[in-house]
Coordinates of C-alpha atoms in Angstrom, one line a residue:
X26 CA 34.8 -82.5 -37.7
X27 CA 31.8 -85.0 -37.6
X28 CA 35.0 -87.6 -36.5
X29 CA 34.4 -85.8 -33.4
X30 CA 31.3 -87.3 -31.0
X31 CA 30.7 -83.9 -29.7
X32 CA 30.7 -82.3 -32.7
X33 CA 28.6 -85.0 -35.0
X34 CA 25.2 -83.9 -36.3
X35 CA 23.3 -86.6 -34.4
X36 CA 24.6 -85.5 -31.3
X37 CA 23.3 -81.9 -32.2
X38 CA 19.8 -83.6 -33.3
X39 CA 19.7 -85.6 -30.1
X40 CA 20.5 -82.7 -27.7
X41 CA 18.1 -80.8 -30.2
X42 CA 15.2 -83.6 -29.3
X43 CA 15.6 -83.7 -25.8
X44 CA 15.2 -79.7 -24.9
X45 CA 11.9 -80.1 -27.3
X46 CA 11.4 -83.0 -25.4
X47 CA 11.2 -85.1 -28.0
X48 CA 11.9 -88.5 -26.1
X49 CA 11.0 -90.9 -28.6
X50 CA 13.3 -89.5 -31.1
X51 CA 16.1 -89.1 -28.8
X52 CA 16.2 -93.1 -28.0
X53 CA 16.1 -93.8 -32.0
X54 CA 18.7 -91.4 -32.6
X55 CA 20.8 -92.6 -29.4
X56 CA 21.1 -96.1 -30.7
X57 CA 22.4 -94.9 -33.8
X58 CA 24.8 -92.9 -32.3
X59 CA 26.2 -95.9 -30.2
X60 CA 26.6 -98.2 -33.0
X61 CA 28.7 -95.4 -34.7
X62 CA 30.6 -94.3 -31.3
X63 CA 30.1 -97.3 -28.8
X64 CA 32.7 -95.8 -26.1
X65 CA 33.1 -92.1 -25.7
X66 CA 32.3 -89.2 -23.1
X67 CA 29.7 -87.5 -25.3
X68 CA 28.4 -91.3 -25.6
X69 CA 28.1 -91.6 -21.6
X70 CA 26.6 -88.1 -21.6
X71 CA 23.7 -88.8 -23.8
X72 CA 22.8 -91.7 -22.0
X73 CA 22.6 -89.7 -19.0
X74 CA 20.3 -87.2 -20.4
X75 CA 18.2 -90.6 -21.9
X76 CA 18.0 -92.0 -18.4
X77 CA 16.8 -88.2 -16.6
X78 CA 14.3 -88.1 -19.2
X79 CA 13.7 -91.5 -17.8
X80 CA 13.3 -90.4 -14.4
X81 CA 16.4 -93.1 -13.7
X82 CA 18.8 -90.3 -11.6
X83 CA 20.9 -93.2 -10.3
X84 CA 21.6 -94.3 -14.1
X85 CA 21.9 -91.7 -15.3
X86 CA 24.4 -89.9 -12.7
X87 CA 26.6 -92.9 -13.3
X88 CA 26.1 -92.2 -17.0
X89 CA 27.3 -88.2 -16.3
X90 CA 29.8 -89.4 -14.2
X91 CA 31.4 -91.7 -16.7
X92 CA 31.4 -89.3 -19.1
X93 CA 33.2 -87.1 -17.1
X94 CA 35.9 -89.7 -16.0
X95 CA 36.8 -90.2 -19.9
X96 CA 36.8 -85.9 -19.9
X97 CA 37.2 -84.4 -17.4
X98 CA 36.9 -81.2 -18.8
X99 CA 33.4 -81.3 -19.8
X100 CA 31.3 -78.4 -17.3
X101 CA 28.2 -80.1 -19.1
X102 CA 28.5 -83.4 -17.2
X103 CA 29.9 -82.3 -13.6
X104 CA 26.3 -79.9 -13.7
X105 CA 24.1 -82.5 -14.5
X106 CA 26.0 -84.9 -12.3
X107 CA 25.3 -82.5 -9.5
X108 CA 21.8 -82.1 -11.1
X109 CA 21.3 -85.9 -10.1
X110 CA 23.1 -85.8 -6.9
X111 CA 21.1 -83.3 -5.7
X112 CA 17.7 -85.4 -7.0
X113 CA 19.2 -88.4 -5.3
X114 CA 19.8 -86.6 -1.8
X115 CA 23.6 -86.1 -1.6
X116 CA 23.6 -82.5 -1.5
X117 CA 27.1 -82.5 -0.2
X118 CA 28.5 -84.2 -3.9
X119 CA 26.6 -81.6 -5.5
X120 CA 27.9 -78.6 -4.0
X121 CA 31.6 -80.0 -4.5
X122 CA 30.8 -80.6 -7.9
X123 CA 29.9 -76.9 -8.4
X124 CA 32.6 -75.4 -6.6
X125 CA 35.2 -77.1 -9.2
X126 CA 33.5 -75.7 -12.7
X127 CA 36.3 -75.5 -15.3
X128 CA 36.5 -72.5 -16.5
X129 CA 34.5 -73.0 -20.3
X130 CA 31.2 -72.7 -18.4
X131 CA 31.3 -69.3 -18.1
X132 CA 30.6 -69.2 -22.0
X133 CA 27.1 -71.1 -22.0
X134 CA 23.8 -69.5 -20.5
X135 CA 22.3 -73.2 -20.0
X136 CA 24.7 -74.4 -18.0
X137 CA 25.3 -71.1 -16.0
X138 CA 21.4 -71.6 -15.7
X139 CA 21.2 -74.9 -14.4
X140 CA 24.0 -74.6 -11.9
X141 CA 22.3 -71.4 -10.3
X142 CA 19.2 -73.9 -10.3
X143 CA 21.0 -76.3 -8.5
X144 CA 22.5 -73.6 -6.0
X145 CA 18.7 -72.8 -5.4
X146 CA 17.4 -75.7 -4.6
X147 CA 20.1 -76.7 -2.3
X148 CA 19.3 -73.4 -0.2
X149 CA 22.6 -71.5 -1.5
X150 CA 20.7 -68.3 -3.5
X151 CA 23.7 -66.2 -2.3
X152 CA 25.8 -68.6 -4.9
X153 CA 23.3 -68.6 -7.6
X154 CA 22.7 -64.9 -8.0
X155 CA 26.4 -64.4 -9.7
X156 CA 25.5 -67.2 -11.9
X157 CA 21.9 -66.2 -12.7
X158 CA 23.7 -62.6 -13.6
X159 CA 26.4 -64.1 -15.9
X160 CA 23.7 -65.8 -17.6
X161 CA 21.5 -63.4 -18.5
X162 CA 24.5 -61.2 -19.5
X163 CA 25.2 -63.7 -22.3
X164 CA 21.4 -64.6 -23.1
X165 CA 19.5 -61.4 -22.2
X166 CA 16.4 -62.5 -24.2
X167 CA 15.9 -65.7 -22.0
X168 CA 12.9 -65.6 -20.6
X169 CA 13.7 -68.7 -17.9
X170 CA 17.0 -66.9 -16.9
X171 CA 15.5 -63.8 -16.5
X172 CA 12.7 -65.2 -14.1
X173 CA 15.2 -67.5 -12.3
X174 CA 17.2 -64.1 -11.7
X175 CA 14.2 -62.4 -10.2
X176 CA 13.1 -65.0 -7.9
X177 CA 16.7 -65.4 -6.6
X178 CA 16.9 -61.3 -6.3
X179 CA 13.7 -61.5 -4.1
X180 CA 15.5 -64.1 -1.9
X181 CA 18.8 -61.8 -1.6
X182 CA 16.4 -58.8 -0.9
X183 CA 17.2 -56.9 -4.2
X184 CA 13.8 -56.1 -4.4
X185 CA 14.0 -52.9 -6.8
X186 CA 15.9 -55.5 -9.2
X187 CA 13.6 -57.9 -8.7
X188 CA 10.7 -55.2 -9.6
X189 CA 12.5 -54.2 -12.5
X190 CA 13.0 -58.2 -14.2
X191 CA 9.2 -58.7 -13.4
X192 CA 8.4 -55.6 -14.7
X193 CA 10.3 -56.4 -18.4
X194 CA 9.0 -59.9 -18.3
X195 CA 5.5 -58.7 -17.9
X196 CA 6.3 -56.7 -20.9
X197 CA 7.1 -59.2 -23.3
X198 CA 4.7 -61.9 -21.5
X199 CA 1.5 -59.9 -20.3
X200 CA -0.8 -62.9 -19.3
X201 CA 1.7 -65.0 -17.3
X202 CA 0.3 -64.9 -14.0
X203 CA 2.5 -66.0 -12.2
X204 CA 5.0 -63.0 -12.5
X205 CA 1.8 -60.6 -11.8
X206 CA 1.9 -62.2 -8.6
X207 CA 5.6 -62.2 -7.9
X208 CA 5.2 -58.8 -8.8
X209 CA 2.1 -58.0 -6.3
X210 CA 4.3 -59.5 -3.6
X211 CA 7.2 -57.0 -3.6
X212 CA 5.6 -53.8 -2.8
X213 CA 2.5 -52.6 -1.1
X214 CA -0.3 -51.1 -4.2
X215 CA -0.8 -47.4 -4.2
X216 CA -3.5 -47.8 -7.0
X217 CA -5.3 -49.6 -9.5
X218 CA -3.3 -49.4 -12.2
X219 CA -2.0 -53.0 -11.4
X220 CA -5.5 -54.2 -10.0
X221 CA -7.0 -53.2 -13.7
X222 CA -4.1 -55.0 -15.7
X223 CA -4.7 -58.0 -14.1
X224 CA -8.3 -57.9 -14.1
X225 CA -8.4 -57.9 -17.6
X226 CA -6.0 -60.8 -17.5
X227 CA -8.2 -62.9 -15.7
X228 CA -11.1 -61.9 -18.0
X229 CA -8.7 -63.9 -20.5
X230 CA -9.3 -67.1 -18.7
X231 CA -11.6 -69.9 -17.3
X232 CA -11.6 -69.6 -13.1
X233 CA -9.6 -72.7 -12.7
X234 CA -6.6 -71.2 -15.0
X235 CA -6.4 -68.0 -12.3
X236 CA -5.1 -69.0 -9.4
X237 CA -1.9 -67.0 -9.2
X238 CA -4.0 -64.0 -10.7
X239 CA -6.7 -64.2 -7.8
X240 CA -4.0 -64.6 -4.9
X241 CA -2.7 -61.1 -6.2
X242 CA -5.8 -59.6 -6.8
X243 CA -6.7 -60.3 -3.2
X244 CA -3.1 -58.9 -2.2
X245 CA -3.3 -55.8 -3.8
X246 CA -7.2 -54.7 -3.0
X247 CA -6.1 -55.6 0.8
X248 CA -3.4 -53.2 0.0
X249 CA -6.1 -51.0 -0.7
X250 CA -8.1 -51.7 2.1
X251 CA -11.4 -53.4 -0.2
X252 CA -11.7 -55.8 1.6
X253 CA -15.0 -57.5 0.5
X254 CA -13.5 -57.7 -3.4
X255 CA -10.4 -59.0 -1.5
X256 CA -11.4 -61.4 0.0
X257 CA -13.6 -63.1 -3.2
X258 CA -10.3 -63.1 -5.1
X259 CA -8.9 -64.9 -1.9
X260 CA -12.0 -67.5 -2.3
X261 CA -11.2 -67.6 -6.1
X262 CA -7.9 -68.5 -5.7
X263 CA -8.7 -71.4 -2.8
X264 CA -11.5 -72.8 -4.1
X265 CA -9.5 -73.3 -7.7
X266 CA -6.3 -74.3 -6.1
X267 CA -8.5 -76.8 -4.3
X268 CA -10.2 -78.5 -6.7
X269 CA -7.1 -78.7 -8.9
X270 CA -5.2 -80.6 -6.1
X271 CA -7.8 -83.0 -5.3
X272 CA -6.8 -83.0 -1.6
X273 CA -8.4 -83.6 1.2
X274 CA -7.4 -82.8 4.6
X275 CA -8.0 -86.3 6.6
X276 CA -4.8 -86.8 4.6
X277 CA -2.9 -84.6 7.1
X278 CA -4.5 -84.8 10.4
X279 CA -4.0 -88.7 10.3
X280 CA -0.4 -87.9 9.1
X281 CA 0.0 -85.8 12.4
X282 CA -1.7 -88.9 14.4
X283 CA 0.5 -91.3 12.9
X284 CA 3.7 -89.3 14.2
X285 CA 2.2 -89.1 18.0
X286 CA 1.2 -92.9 17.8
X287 CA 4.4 -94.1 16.7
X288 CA 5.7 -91.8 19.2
X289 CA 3.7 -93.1 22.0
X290 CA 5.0 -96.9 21.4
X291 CA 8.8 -96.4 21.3
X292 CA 11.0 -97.0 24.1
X293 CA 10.8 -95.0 26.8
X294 CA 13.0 -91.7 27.0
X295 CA 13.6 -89.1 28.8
X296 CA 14.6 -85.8 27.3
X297 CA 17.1 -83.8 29.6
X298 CA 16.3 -80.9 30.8
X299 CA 17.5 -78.1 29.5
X300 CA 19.4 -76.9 32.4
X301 CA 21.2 -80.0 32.4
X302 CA 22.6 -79.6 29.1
X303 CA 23.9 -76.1 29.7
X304 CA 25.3 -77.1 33.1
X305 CA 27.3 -80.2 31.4
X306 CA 28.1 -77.5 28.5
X307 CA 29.6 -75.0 31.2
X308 CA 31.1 -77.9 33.2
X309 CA 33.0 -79.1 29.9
X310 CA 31.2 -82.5 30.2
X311 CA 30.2 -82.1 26.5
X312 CA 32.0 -80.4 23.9
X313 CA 30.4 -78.6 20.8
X314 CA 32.4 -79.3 18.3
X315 CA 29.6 -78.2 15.9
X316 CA 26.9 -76.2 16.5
X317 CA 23.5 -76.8 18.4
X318 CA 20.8 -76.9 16.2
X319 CA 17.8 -74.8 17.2
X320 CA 14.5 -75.6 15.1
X321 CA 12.3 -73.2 15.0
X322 CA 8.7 -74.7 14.5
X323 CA 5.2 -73.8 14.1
X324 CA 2.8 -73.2 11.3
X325 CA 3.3 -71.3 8.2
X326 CA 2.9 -67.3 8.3
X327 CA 3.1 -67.6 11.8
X328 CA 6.5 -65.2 12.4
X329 CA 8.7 -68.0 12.4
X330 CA 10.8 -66.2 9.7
X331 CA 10.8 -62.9 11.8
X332 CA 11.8 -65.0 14.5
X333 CA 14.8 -66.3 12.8
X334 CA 16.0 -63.2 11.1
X335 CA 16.3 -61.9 15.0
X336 CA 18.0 -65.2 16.3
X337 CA 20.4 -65.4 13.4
X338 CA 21.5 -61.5 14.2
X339 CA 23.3 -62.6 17.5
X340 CA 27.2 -63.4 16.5
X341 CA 26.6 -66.7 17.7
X342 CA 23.5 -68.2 15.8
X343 CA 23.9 -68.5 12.1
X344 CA 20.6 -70.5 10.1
X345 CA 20.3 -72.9 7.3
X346 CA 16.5 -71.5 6.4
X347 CA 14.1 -74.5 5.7
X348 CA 15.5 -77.6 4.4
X349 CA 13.1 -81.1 4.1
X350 CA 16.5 -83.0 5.1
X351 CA 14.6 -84.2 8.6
X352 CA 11.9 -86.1 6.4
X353 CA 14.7 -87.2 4.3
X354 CA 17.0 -87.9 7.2
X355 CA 13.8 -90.2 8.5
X356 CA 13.6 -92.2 5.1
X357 CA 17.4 -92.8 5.1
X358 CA 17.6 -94.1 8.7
X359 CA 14.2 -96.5 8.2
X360 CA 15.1 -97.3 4.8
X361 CA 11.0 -97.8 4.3
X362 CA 9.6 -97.2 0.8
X363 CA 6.7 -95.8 0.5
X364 CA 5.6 -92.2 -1.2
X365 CA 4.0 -91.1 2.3
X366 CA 5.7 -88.5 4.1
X367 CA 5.1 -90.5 7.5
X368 CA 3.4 -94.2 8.5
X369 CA 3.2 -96.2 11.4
X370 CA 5.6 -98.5 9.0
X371 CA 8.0 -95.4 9.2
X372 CA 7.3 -94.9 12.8
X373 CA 7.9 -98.4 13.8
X374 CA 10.9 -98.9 12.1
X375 CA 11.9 -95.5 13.4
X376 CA 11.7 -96.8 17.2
X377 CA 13.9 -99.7 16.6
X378 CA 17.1 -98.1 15.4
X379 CA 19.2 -96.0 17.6
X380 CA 17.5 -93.0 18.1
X381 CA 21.2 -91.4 17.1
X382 CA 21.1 -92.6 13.8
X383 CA 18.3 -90.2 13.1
X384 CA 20.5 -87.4 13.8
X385 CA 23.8 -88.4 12.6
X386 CA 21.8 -88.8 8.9
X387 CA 20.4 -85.6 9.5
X388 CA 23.8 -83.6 10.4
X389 CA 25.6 -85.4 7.3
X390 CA 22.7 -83.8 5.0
X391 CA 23.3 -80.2 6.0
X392 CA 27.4 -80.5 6.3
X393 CA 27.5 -78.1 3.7
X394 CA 24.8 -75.4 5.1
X395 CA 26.3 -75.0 8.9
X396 CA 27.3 -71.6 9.4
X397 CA 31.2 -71.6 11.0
X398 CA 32.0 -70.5 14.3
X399 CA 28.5 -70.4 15.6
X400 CA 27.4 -72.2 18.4
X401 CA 24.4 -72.3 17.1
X402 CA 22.4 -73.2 13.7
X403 CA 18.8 -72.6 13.2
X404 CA 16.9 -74.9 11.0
X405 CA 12.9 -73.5 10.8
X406 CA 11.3 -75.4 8.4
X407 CA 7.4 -75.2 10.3
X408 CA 6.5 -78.7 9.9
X409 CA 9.2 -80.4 11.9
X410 CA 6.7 -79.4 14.9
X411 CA 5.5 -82.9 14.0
X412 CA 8.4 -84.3 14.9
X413 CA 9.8 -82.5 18.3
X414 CA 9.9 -85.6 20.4
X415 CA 11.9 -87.9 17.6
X416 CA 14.9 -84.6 17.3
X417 CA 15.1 -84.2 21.0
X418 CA 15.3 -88.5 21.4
X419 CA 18.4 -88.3 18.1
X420 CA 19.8 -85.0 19.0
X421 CA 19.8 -84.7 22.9
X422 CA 21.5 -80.8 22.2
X423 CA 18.8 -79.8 20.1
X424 CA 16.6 -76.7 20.9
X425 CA 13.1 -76.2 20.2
X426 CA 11.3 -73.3 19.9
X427 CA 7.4 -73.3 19.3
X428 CA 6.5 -70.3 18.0
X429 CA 2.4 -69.6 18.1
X430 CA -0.2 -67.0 16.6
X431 CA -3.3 -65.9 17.4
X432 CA -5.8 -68.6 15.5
X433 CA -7.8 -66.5 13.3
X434 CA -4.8 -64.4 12.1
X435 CA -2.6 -67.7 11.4
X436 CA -5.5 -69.3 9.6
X437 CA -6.2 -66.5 7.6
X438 CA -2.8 -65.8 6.8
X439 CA -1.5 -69.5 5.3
X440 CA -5.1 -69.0 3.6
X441 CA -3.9 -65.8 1.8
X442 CA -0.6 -67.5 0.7
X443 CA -0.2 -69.8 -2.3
X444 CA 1.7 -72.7 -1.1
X445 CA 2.5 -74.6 -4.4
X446 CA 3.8 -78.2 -3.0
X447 CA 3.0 -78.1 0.9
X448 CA 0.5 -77.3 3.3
X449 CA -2.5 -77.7 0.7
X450 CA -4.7 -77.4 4.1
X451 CA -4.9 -74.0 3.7
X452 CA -6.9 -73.8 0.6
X453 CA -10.2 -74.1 2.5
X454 CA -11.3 -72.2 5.7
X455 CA -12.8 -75.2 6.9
X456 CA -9.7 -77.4 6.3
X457 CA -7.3 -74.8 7.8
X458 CA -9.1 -74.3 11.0
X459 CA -9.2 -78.1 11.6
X460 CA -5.2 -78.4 10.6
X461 CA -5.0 -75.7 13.5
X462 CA -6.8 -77.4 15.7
X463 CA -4.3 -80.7 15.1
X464 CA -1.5 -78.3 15.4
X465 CA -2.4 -77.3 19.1
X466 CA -3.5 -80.9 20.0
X467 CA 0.7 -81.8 18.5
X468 CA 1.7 -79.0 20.7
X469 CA 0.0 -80.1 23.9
X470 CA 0.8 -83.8 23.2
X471 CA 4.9 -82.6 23.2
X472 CA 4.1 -80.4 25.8
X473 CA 3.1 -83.0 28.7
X474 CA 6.2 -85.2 27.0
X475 CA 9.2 -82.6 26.6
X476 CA 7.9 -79.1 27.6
X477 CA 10.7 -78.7 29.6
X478 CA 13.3 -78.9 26.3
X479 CA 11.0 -76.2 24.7
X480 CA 10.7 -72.4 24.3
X481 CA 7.1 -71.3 24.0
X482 CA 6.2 -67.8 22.7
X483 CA 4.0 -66.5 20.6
X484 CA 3.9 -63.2 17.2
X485 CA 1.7 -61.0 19.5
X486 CA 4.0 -61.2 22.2
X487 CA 7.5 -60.6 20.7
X488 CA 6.0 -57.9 18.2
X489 CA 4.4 -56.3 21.5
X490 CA 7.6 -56.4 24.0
X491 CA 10.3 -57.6 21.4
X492 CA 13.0 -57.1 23.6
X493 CA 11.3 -58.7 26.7
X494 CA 11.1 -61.7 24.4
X495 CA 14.2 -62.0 22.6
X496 CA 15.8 -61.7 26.6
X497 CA 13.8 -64.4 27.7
X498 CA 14.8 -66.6 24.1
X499 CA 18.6 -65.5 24.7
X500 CA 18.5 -66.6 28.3
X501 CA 17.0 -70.2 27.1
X502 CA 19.8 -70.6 24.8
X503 CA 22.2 -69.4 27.4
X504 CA 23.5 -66.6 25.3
X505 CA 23.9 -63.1 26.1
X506 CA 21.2 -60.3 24.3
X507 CA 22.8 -59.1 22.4
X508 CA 21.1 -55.2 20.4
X509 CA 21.7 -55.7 16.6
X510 CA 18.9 -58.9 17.7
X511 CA 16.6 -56.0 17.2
X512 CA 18.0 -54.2 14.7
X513 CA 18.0 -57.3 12.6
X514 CA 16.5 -55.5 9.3
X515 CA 19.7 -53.4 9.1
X516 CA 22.0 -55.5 10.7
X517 CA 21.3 -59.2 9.4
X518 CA 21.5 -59.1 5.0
X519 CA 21.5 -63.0 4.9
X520 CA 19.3 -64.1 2.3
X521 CA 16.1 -65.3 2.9
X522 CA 14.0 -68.4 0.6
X523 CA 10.6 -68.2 2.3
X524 CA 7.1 -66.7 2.1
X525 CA 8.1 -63.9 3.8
X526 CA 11.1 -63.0 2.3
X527 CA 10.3 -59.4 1.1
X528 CA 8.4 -58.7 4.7
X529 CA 11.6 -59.6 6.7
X530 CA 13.0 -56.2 5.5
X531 CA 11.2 -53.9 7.1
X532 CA 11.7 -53.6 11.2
X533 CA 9.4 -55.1 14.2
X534 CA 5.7 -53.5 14.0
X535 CA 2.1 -54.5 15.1
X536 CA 0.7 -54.6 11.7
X537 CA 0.0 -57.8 11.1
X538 CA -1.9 -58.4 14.5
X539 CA -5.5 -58.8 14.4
X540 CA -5.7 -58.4 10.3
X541 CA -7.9 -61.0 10.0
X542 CA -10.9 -58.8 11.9
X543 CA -11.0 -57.2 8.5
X544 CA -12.7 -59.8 7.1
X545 CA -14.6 -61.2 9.8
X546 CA -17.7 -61.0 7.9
X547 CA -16.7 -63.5 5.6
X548 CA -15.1 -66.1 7.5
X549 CA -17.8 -68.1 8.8
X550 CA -16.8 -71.3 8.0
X551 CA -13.3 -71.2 9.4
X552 CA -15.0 -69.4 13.2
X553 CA -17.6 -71.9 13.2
X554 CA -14.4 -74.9 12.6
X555 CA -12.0 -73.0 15.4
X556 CA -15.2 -72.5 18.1
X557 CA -16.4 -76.8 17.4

């Protein structure tokens, strides 16, 4: 048996060493391997786990791929080759990898696992869930699988499942805060009992290590309308968060100026108005042989998503949720290295290419997210409200609509929410009032540029007269209203990956409108920032 490379106990040790992540021993145990078996597919596929451990995804999807040239019947390497495509920005190579699994993978957990991981990532929960499910049917005791499961039924809006795999997780792990808070999120408190539980959680733990535990402290007593305790869980939570990130918010308001300078030296342009482009669209001067894209901008928690799910009801608007393919699409056209999201390098390199290369990078990302036979696609992830000038200029059928939100409730609400990897602004009330205030000064600046190619509305209003609004949005698009638009809670069962993916469920109300005069007392700093 050890004849075979598969099957030979240093392969067993090495894949042994790398899920303890035992890297050292993995490259001492490779070498041997090779000199035994210089040229096989389980050769090439320990290599490629060498060179991810590495950080190398390049290598080391040529390593997977190789190994699964000399086998093709090896699941193993055609998921971590998809793994590293979808690291390297070729989400299309992934997702055709992982609609070809042979049939063995249906036998191990960890790869059902990771290929449900991919699917995640890549926006496509409705193709992990099944595998998630499988996996956890042959590995019930996993705790990664089990979480992975519940995060993906939150984004498919199984919400009672979801409840229930928190619930037996917090069960067999009791001070892992992060599923109390996952948990906090899915339905409104009733009591104490959870409040208390997690209380004596964070009584467990230095301030810095509660982060997640705060955020859902401060849900739940909102829930229960104490407000003052609330908030100081809310502060907790910031102030920690914060500190722990080290950031500092000059680092995105001179982000923001570097797009509108750059801007403001390319070659001229002139958008066309949007009446133009639905005359020429009715006169069959251009043809739509794929859809329109419609990005849907603004700030975070500022009813973008609401706004979606009613768009995407209409038979002719489907969505691709929030992808970061435009920021990739702009390193792939400029070809600049750097780790900032945005320079003036980017931005000058960006005004010499042809502004359609922009686009054409950005439409071959998301191939395999457009809906089919839509005329429409809506892509809302909030911060491409940056870049509304550089998607009109590279996509001259593009529609933008700005959504808005009273400035107090907006602030407060991205400062109740735990963004893990973006929009680290809102961890101070000082920082998030002055990333509001760079927000309106992006909006007038595309405004006086482009105002014509934008829709303009704002939560209070379509909550208030949804169907006024929704008329108004139809009639921008040139589509016809259509009623299941506002009915979208029943109607519309597409999954949803964002912040507000359990809220989306429930139909238009005025709940969330003026919530932040509930803590008014305690929100000095960010007044004081909004009113200089």
């Amino acid at each position: 048996m050890a004849n075979f490379p598969d099957q030979h106990p240093l392969s067993r040790q090495i894949r042994s060493a790398f899920h303890a992540r035992q890297f050292d021993s993995c490259e001492r145990l490779y070498e041997e391997f090779v000199g035994i078996f210089p040229e096989s597919a389980e050769t090439s596929f320990l290599l490629g786990l060498l060179e991810r451990s590495r950080q190398h995804p390049k290598i080391s999807a040529e390593a997977f791929a190789k190994a699964l040239a000399l086998d093709p019947k090896r699941y193993d390497a055609q998921i971590e080759l998809a793994a590293q495509y979808s690291v390297l920005q070729e989400p299309n190579k992934a997702i055709e990898l992982l609609g070809t699994l042979p049939e063995g993978v249906q036998k191990s957990p960890l790869y059902l696992n990771l290929a449900g991981s991919i699917y995640s990532e890549l926006a496509l929960p409705q193709r992990a869930y099944p595998l998630f499910k499988a996996a956890l049917v042959l590995q019930p005791k996993a705790e990664l699988i089990k979480a992975n499961l519940a995060a993906c039924a939150v984004f498919m809006g199984d919400i009672e499942f979801a409840s229930q795999l928190y619930r037996e997780l917090l069960t067999e792990f009791p001070l892992h805060q992060r599923y109390h808070y996952y948990l906090s999120r899915l339905a409104k408190a009733k009591d104490r009992t959870h409040v208390e539980e997690m209380l004596a959680v964070a009584s467990k733990f230095p301030e810095q290590r509660n982060v997640f535990i705060n955020f859902a402290l401060g849900k739940e007593l909102e829930d229960l309308g104490e407000f003052e305790d609330s908030f100081r869980h809310y502060k907790l939570a910031n102030d920690a968060a914060k500190q722990l990130s080290g950031y500092e918010v000059k680092t995105d308001l001179e982000l923001a100026d570097s797009v509108l300078q750059s801007y403001s030296t390319c070659p001229a342009f002139k958008p066309k108005r949007r009446h133009e482009m639905v005359d020429q669209i009715e006169e069959g001067e251009i043809t739509l042989r794929e859809p329109c894209p419609i990005f849907l901008v603004g700030l975070p928690r500022s009813g973008t998503t609401l706004l979606e799910r009613i768009m995407s009801s209409h038979s002719k608007v489907g969505s691709i949720g929030e992808t970061q393919y435009i920021d990739t699409a702009i390193r792939k056209t400029v070809n600049v290295i750097t780790d900032d999201k945005f320079n003036l390098d980017i931005g000058h390199s960006l005004n010499q290419v042809a502004p359609e290369l922009l686009g054409e990078n950005y439409k071959e990302l998301i191939q395999y997210l457009l809906p089919k036979n839509k005329s429409y696609f809506i892509e809302k992830l909030p911060w491409n409200f940056l870049y509304v000038g550089y998607l009109l200029r590279s996509m001259p059928n593009a529609r933008i609509v700005w959504m808005n939100r009273l400035a107090e409730d907006s602030c407060f609400a991205m400062y109740k929410q735990p963004f893990t990897w973006a929009y680290k602004y809102s961890y101070n009330l000082r920082d998030v009032g002055s990333y509001y205030k760079k927000f309106k000064e992006v909006q007038s600046f595309w405004q006086k540029r482009c105002g014509d190619n934008i829709f303009f509305t704002d939560y209070e209003t379509l909550v208030s007269v949804p169907e006024e609004t929704v008329k108004s949005l139809c009639k921008y698009l040139n589509l016809d209203f259509e009623p299941q638009m506002l009915d979208f809670h029943r109607s519309n069962i597409a999954p949803s990956t964002t912040a507000s993916s359990v809220q989306i469920r429930s139909s238009i109300n005025q709940d969330s409108v003026a919530k932040w005069k509930h803590y008014e007392p305690w929100l000095g700093e960010l007044l004081e920032t909004l009113a200089e």
